[in-house]
mmCIF file of C-alpha atoms in Angstrom:
data_model
loop_
_atom_site.group_PDB
_atom_site.id
_atom_site.type_symbol
_atom_site.label_atom_id
_atom_site.label_comp_id
_atom_site.label_asym_id
_atom_site.label_seq_id
_atom_site.Cartn_x
_atom_site.Cartn_y
_atom_site.Cartn_z
ATOM 1 C CA MET A 10 12.937 25.883 -27.347
ATOM 2 C CA GLY A 11 17.135 26.604 -27.422
ATOM 3 C CA SER A 12 17.735 23.822 -30.484
ATOM 4 C CA ASN A 13 14.722 25.196 -32.084
ATOM 5 C CA GLY A 14 16.187 27.976 -34.301
ATOM 6 C CA GLU A 15 13.156 28.841 -36.013
ATOM 7 C CA LEU A 16 11.345 30.076 -32.963
ATOM 8 C CA LEU A 17 14.178 31.749 -31.130
ATOM 9 C CA ALA A 18 14.149 33.478 -34.917
ATOM 10 C CA VAL A 19 10.938 34.408 -35.250
ATOM 11 C CA LEU A 20 10.520 35.970 -31.536
ATOM 12 C CA PRO A 21 11.439 39.676 -31.691
ATOM 13 C CA SER A 22 9.203 39.917 -34.562
ATOM 14 C CA VAL A 23 5.685 38.614 -33.453
ATOM 15 C CA GLY A 24 6.392 40.032 -29.894
ATOM 16 C CA LEU A 25 3.792 42.258 -28.955
ATOM 17 C CA THR A 26 0.869 40.585 -31.098
ATOM 18 C CA THR A 27 1.750 37.354 -28.993
ATOM 19 C CA ILE A 28 2.008 39.200 -25.567
ATOM 20 C CA VAL A 29 -1.138 40.291 -26.052
ATOM 21 C CA LEU A 30 -2.679 37.456 -27.761
ATOM 22 C CA LEU A 31 -1.862 35.607 -24.570
ATOM 23 C CA ALA A 32 -2.663 37.467 -22.087
ATOM 24 C CA MET A 33 -6.144 37.746 -23.880
ATOM 25 C CA THR A 34 -6.117 34.286 -24.132
ATOM 26 C CA LEU A 35 -5.549 33.317 -20.659
ATOM 27 C CA LEU A 36 -7.121 35.725 -18.864
ATOM 28 C CA PHE A 37 -10.759 35.251 -20.983
ATOM 29 C CA SER A 38 -10.589 31.288 -20.803
ATOM 30 C CA ILE A 39 -10.525 31.615 -16.797
ATOM 31 C CA ILE A 40 -13.036 34.281 -16.369
ATOM 32 C CA PHE A 41 -14.979 31.569 -18.175
ATOM 33 C CA VAL A 42 -13.962 28.773 -16.506
ATOM 34 C CA LYS A 43 -15.017 30.997 -13.549
ATOM 35 C CA ALA A 44 -18.193 31.616 -14.678
ATOM 36 C CA ALA A 45 -19.223 28.025 -16.533
ATOM 37 C CA ARG A 46 -18.448 26.910 -12.676
ATOM 38 C CA ARG A 47 -20.669 29.173 -10.774
ATOM 39 C CA ILE A 48 -23.571 27.996 -12.908
ATOM 40 C CA ALA A 49 -23.131 24.788 -13.264
ATOM 41 C CA LYS A 50 -22.146 24.728 -9.339
ATOM 42 C CA ALA A 51 -19.201 22.113 -10.086
ATOM 43 C CA MET B 3 9.373 25.719 -4.138
ATOM 44 C CA ILE B 4 8.258 22.315 -6.848
ATOM 45 C CA THR B 5 7.284 26.207 -9.545
ATOM 46 C CA TRP B 6 11.224 27.354 -8.805
ATOM 47 C CA TYR B 7 12.480 23.667 -9.494
ATOM 48 C CA ILE B 8 10.577 23.438 -12.930
ATOM 49 C CA ILE B 9 11.474 27.117 -13.773
ATOM 50 C CA ALA B 10 14.860 25.746 -12.906
ATOM 51 C CA ALA B 11 14.964 22.459 -15.369
ATOM 52 C CA LEU B 12 13.468 24.695 -18.611
ATOM 53 C CA PHE B 13 15.945 27.419 -17.978
ATOM 54 C CA LEU B 14 18.702 24.358 -17.965
ATOM 55 C CA GLY B 15 17.083 22.422 -21.072
ATOM 56 C CA VAL B 16 16.792 25.596 -23.325
ATOM 57 C CA LEU B 17 21.097 26.417 -22.318
ATOM 58 C CA ALA B 18 21.711 22.793 -22.958
ATOM 59 C CA GLY B 19 19.621 22.650 -26.536
ATOM 60 C CA TYR B 20 20.901 26.408 -27.302
ATOM 61 C CA ALA B 21 24.562 24.670 -26.533
ATOM 62 C CA SER B 22 24.037 21.811 -28.303
ATOM 63 C CA ASN B 23 23.277 23.559 -31.687
ATOM 64 C CA MET B 24 26.399 25.455 -31.220
ATOM 65 C CA MET B 25 28.642 22.732 -31.147
ATOM 66 C CA GLY B 26 27.378 21.189 -33.754
ATOM 67 C CA ALA B 27 25.397 18.701 -32.037
ATOM 68 C CA ALA B 28 22.169 19.057 -33.785
ATOM 69 C CA TRP B 29 21.589 15.717 -34.707
ATOM 70 C CA LEU B 30 20.727 14.891 -31.140
ATOM 71 C CA ASN B 31 17.233 16.951 -31.129
ATOM 72 C CA PRO B 32 15.253 14.886 -32.710
ATOM 73 C CA ILE B 33 16.645 11.887 -30.189
ATOM 74 C CA PHE B 34 15.217 14.641 -27.783
ATOM 75 C CA SER B 35 12.270 16.046 -29.420
ATOM 76 C CA ASP B 36 10.868 12.915 -30.060
ATOM 77 C CA THR B 37 12.240 9.796 -29.133
ATOM 78 C CA ILE B 38 13.241 11.319 -24.847
ATOM 79 C CA PHE B 39 10.231 13.140 -24.827
ATOM 80 C CA ASN B 40 7.456 10.730 -26.068
ATOM 81 C CA LEU B 41 9.080 8.207 -23.852
ATOM 82 C CA SER B 42 9.228 10.645 -20.492
ATOM 83 C CA LEU B 43 5.562 11.709 -21.510
ATOM 84 C CA PHE B 44 4.161 7.966 -21.898
ATOM 85 C CA ALA B 45 6.031 7.338 -18.380
ATOM 86 C CA LEU B 46 4.619 10.781 -16.781
ATOM 87 C CA LEU B 47 0.932 9.364 -18.040
ATOM 88 C CA PHE B 48 1.146 5.736 -17.020
ATOM 89 C CA LEU B 49 2.189 7.321 -13.766
ATOM 90 C CA MET B 50 -0.671 9.564 -13.324
ATOM 91 C CA GLY B 51 -2.503 6.589 -14.155
ATOM 92 C CA ILE B 52 -0.912 4.920 -10.714
ATOM 93 C CA ILE B 53 -2.210 7.692 -8.617
ATOM 94 C CA PHE B 54 -5.463 7.769 -10.316
ATOM 95 C CA GLY B 55 -5.605 4.146 -9.805
ATOM 96 C CA MET B 56 -4.668 3.731 -6.327
ATOM 97 C CA ASP B 57 -6.860 6.633 -5.148
ATOM 98 C CA ARG B 58 -10.022 5.246 -3.893
ATOM 99 C CA GLN B 59 -12.413 8.041 -3.871
ATOM 100 C CA ALA B 60 -10.500 8.749 -7.567
ATOM 101 C CA VAL B 61 -13.814 6.966 -9.449
ATOM 102 C CA SER B 62 -17.046 8.146 -6.683
ATOM 103 C CA LYS B 63 -16.039 11.840 -7.323
ATOM 104 C CA LEU B 64 -16.054 11.252 -10.956
ATOM 105 C CA LYS B 65 -19.221 10.089 -10.790
ATOM 106 C CA GLU B 66 -20.422 13.263 -8.679
ATOM 107 C CA THR B 67 -19.440 15.563 -11.360
ATOM 108 C CA GLY B 68 -20.774 14.050 -14.402
ATOM 109 C CA PHE B 69 -21.767 15.127 -17.276
ATOM 110 C CA LYS B 70 -20.897 18.581 -15.803
ATOM 111 C CA ILE B 71 -17.404 17.551 -16.969
ATOM 112 C CA LEU B 72 -17.908 18.326 -20.703
ATOM 113 C CA ILE B 73 -18.534 22.238 -19.694
ATOM 114 C CA PHE B 74 -15.401 23.322 -19.401
ATOM 115 C CA PRO B 75 -13.343 22.376 -22.768
ATOM 116 C CA PHE B 76 -16.176 24.475 -24.354
ATOM 117 C CA THR B 77 -15.961 27.146 -22.008
ATOM 118 C CA ILE B 78 -12.311 27.148 -22.767
ATOM 119 C CA VAL B 79 -12.160 27.099 -26.714
ATOM 120 C CA LEU B 80 -14.825 29.661 -26.011
ATOM 121 C CA GLY B 81 -12.968 31.572 -23.941
ATOM 122 C CA SER B 82 -9.787 31.590 -25.664
ATOM 123 C CA ILE B 83 -11.683 32.810 -29.083
ATOM 124 C CA THR B 84 -12.941 35.452 -26.902
ATOM 125 C CA GLY B 85 -9.317 36.678 -25.093
ATOM 126 C CA GLY B 86 -8.551 36.397 -29.493
ATOM 127 C CA PHE B 87 -11.047 38.985 -30.554
ATOM 128 C CA ILE B 88 -10.464 41.601 -27.230
ATOM 129 C CA GLY B 89 -6.555 41.231 -28.641
ATOM 130 C CA ALA B 90 -7.150 41.537 -31.661
ATOM 131 C CA LEU B 91 -9.579 44.784 -30.665
ATOM 132 C CA ILE B 92 -6.928 46.222 -28.673
ATOM 133 C CA LEU B 93 -3.942 45.666 -31.233
ATOM 134 C CA GLY B 94 -6.331 46.804 -34.667
ATOM 135 C CA THR B 95 -5.217 43.467 -36.382
ATOM 136 C CA ASP B 96 -6.855 40.751 -37.990
ATOM 137 C CA ILE B 97 -9.691 39.349 -36.104
ATOM 138 C CA PHE B 98 -10.265 36.503 -37.406
ATOM 139 C CA ALA B 99 -6.901 35.571 -37.638
ATOM 140 C CA ALA B 100 -5.978 36.399 -34.026
ATOM 141 C CA MET B 101 -8.788 34.248 -32.668
ATOM 142 C CA GLY B 102 -7.855 31.204 -35.003
ATOM 143 C CA VAL B 103 -4.770 31.632 -33.496
ATOM 144 C CA CYS B 104 -6.022 31.673 -30.370
ATOM 145 C CA ALA B 105 -8.699 28.662 -30.780
ATOM 146 C CA GLY B 106 -5.694 26.006 -31.124
ATOM 147 C CA CYS B 107 -6.292 26.399 -27.715
ATOM 148 C CA GLY B 108 -1.962 25.386 -26.945
ATOM 149 C CA TRP B 109 -1.777 22.633 -29.310
ATOM 150 C CA TYR B 110 1.427 25.035 -31.520
ATOM 151 C CA THR B 111 2.619 22.172 -33.712
ATOM 152 C CA LEU B 112 -0.640 22.181 -35.225
ATOM 153 C CA THR B 113 -1.995 25.864 -35.012
ATOM 154 C CA GLY B 114 1.416 27.202 -36.544
ATOM 155 C CA PRO B 115 1.802 25.801 -40.064
ATOM 156 C CA LEU B 116 -2.081 25.468 -39.983
ATOM 157 C CA ALA B 117 -2.484 29.219 -39.083
ATOM 158 C CA GLY B 118 0.263 29.603 -41.589
ATOM 159 C CA GLN B 119 -1.556 27.648 -44.601
ATOM 160 C CA LEU B 120 -5.020 30.168 -43.549
ATOM 161 C CA PHE B 121 -3.823 32.912 -42.231
ATOM 162 C CA GLY B 122 -0.344 33.959 -43.899
ATOM 163 C CA LEU B 123 2.639 32.821 -42.461
ATOM 164 C CA LYS B 124 2.776 36.065 -39.766
ATOM 165 C CA TRP B 125 0.200 34.755 -38.194
ATOM 166 C CA GLY B 126 1.751 31.737 -38.797
ATOM 167 C CA ALA B 127 4.819 32.941 -36.423
ATOM 168 C CA ILE B 128 2.275 33.884 -34.329
ATOM 169 C CA GLY B 129 -0.176 30.839 -33.775
ATOM 170 C CA PHE B 130 3.238 28.768 -32.736
ATOM 171 C CA THR B 131 4.466 31.035 -30.207
ATOM 172 C CA VAL B 132 1.314 31.646 -28.519
ATOM 173 C CA ASN B 133 0.015 28.047 -28.101
ATOM 174 C CA PHE B 134 3.825 27.229 -27.551
ATOM 175 C CA LEU B 135 4.217 30.273 -24.794
ATOM 176 C CA ARG B 136 1.195 28.389 -23.361
ATOM 177 C CA GLU B 137 2.275 25.534 -22.534
ATOM 178 C CA LEU B 138 4.900 26.996 -20.877
ATOM 179 C CA ILE B 139 3.323 29.232 -18.935
ATOM 180 C CA THR B 140 0.973 26.596 -17.574
ATOM 181 C CA ILE B 141 3.515 24.623 -16.416
ATOM 182 C CA VAL B 142 5.378 27.684 -14.698
ATOM 183 C CA ALA B 143 2.456 29.311 -13.154
ATOM 184 C CA ALA B 144 -0.056 26.394 -12.580
ATOM 185 C CA SER B 145 0.866 26.615 -9.208
ATOM 186 C CA PRO B 146 -0.209 30.023 -8.222
ATOM 187 C CA ALA B 147 -3.097 30.195 -11.084
ATOM 188 C CA SER B 148 -4.754 27.544 -8.904
ATOM 189 C CA LYS B 149 -4.956 29.640 -5.729
ATOM 190 C CA ILE B 150 -6.950 31.715 -8.184
ATOM 191 C CA ASP B 151 -8.953 29.842 -9.627
ATOM 192 C CA ARG B 152 -9.350 25.713 -9.206
ATOM 193 C CA TYR B 153 -9.422 24.736 -12.820
ATOM 194 C CA ALA B 154 -7.476 27.982 -13.674
ATOM 195 C CA PRO B 155 -4.784 25.685 -14.483
ATOM 196 C CA VAL B 156 -6.724 23.055 -16.845
ATOM 197 C CA ALA B 157 -7.880 26.260 -18.774
ATOM 198 C CA MET B 158 -4.790 27.592 -18.800
ATOM 199 C CA GLY B 159 -3.531 24.346 -20.437
ATOM 200 C CA GLY B 160 -6.234 24.105 -22.856
ATOM 201 C CA ALA B 161 -5.728 21.002 -25.112
ATOM 202 C CA THR B 162 -1.894 20.260 -23.557
ATOM 203 C CA ALA B 163 -4.094 19.127 -19.964
ATOM 204 C CA MET B 164 -3.967 15.851 -21.681
ATOM 205 C CA ASP B 165 -0.498 15.172 -22.216
ATOM 206 C CA THR B 166 2.421 17.698 -20.858
ATOM 207 C CA THR B 167 1.119 20.163 -18.768
ATOM 208 C CA LEU B 168 -1.291 17.257 -17.183
ATOM 209 C CA PRO B 169 0.875 16.349 -14.209
ATOM 210 C CA VAL B 170 1.673 20.170 -13.503
ATOM 211 C CA ILE B 171 -1.741 20.621 -13.264
ATOM 212 C CA VAL B 172 -2.231 17.817 -10.870
ATOM 213 C CA ARG B 173 0.445 18.784 -8.638
ATOM 214 C CA ALA B 174 -0.887 22.187 -8.450
ATOM 215 C CA THR B 175 -4.594 21.589 -7.887
ATOM 216 C CA SER B 176 -5.288 17.631 -6.638
ATOM 217 C CA GLN B 177 -5.323 14.059 -7.986
ATOM 218 C CA ASP B 178 -8.941 14.204 -8.414
ATOM 219 C CA MET B 179 -8.753 16.687 -10.574
ATOM 220 C CA LEU B 180 -6.591 13.991 -13.385
ATOM 221 C CA ILE B 181 -9.722 12.914 -15.043
ATOM 222 C CA THR B 182 -11.476 16.196 -15.469
ATOM 223 C CA ALA B 183 -7.884 17.348 -16.970
ATOM 224 C CA PHE B 184 -7.108 14.991 -19.335
ATOM 225 C CA THR B 185 -11.013 15.070 -20.107
ATOM 226 C CA SER B 186 -11.125 18.866 -21.230
ATOM 227 C CA GLY B 187 -7.787 18.588 -22.897
ATOM 228 C CA PHE B 188 -9.135 15.258 -25.113
ATOM 229 C CA ILE B 189 -12.291 16.853 -26.162
ATOM 230 C CA ILE B 190 -10.041 20.308 -26.674
ATOM 231 C CA THR B 191 -7.570 18.737 -28.499
ATOM 232 C CA LEU B 192 -10.703 17.190 -31.095
ATOM 233 C CA LEU B 193 -12.134 20.468 -30.981
ATOM 234 C CA ALA B 194 -9.543 22.920 -32.391
ATOM 235 C CA PRO B 195 -8.453 22.003 -35.559
ATOM 236 C CA PHE B 196 -11.996 22.002 -36.604
ATOM 237 C CA MET B 197 -12.437 25.771 -34.509
ATOM 238 C CA ILE B 198 -9.455 26.952 -36.656
ATOM 239 C CA THR B 199 -10.737 25.893 -40.090
ATOM 240 C CA ALA B 200 -14.421 26.919 -38.959
ATOM 241 C CA ILE B 201 -12.712 30.524 -38.009
ATOM 242 C CA ALA B 202 -11.017 30.505 -41.522
ATOM 243 C CA THR B 203 -14.233 30.029 -43.422
ATOM 244 C CA LEU B 204 -15.823 32.471 -41.434
ATOM 245 C CA ALA B 205 -12.956 35.051 -42.568
ATOM 246 C CA GLY B 206 -13.493 33.977 -46.290
#
């Protein structure tokens, strides 16, 4: 990651969108899996 | 305790990579990011296989789970896309691009270039960072997430649950999670490119 100049350069410009999308993606993935477990009783 | 070791190892790795570039040793990058990375990944997966093979109850646990195992990858993809939809509504941005980026489920080497082609350069960068950080957060937070739900680290890992985050997921949960995580990651890896392309087609 530290050696990836492109990634380091792009981080500040996409910051807020990335943080919100990442948080929502993780949150809903976990919520959906929890719901699926209840339905399937796994 | 293991979480702190993971964070420390990651932080030191970032510093080492940055220092390598600063000292003009960029030629080392492909050796580390391709050769050594792949070799250590194969070694980790081999060790995971040994641990699974040694567990006498693993096969019976797998039989108990049965086809239910297939529910998880589909719900993880659906959850990720829903997350993108809600995120886009909060930000007031392009809904289809956000859903497409989130459908990558952690596969940043695919999502970055593909989202760049389908939704534009800005979304390519967002696709890369969202999915790269998803893998990173899974590595760091798998252990605390497993306290919320046993399957939460698998959901967080998405496509990476079959390779890079698999050892961390197994460590944070239990050995019998190995096959579930691997199967989930494998199916998501098959689904991700189709989902991103399908969402881009819907966007017109």
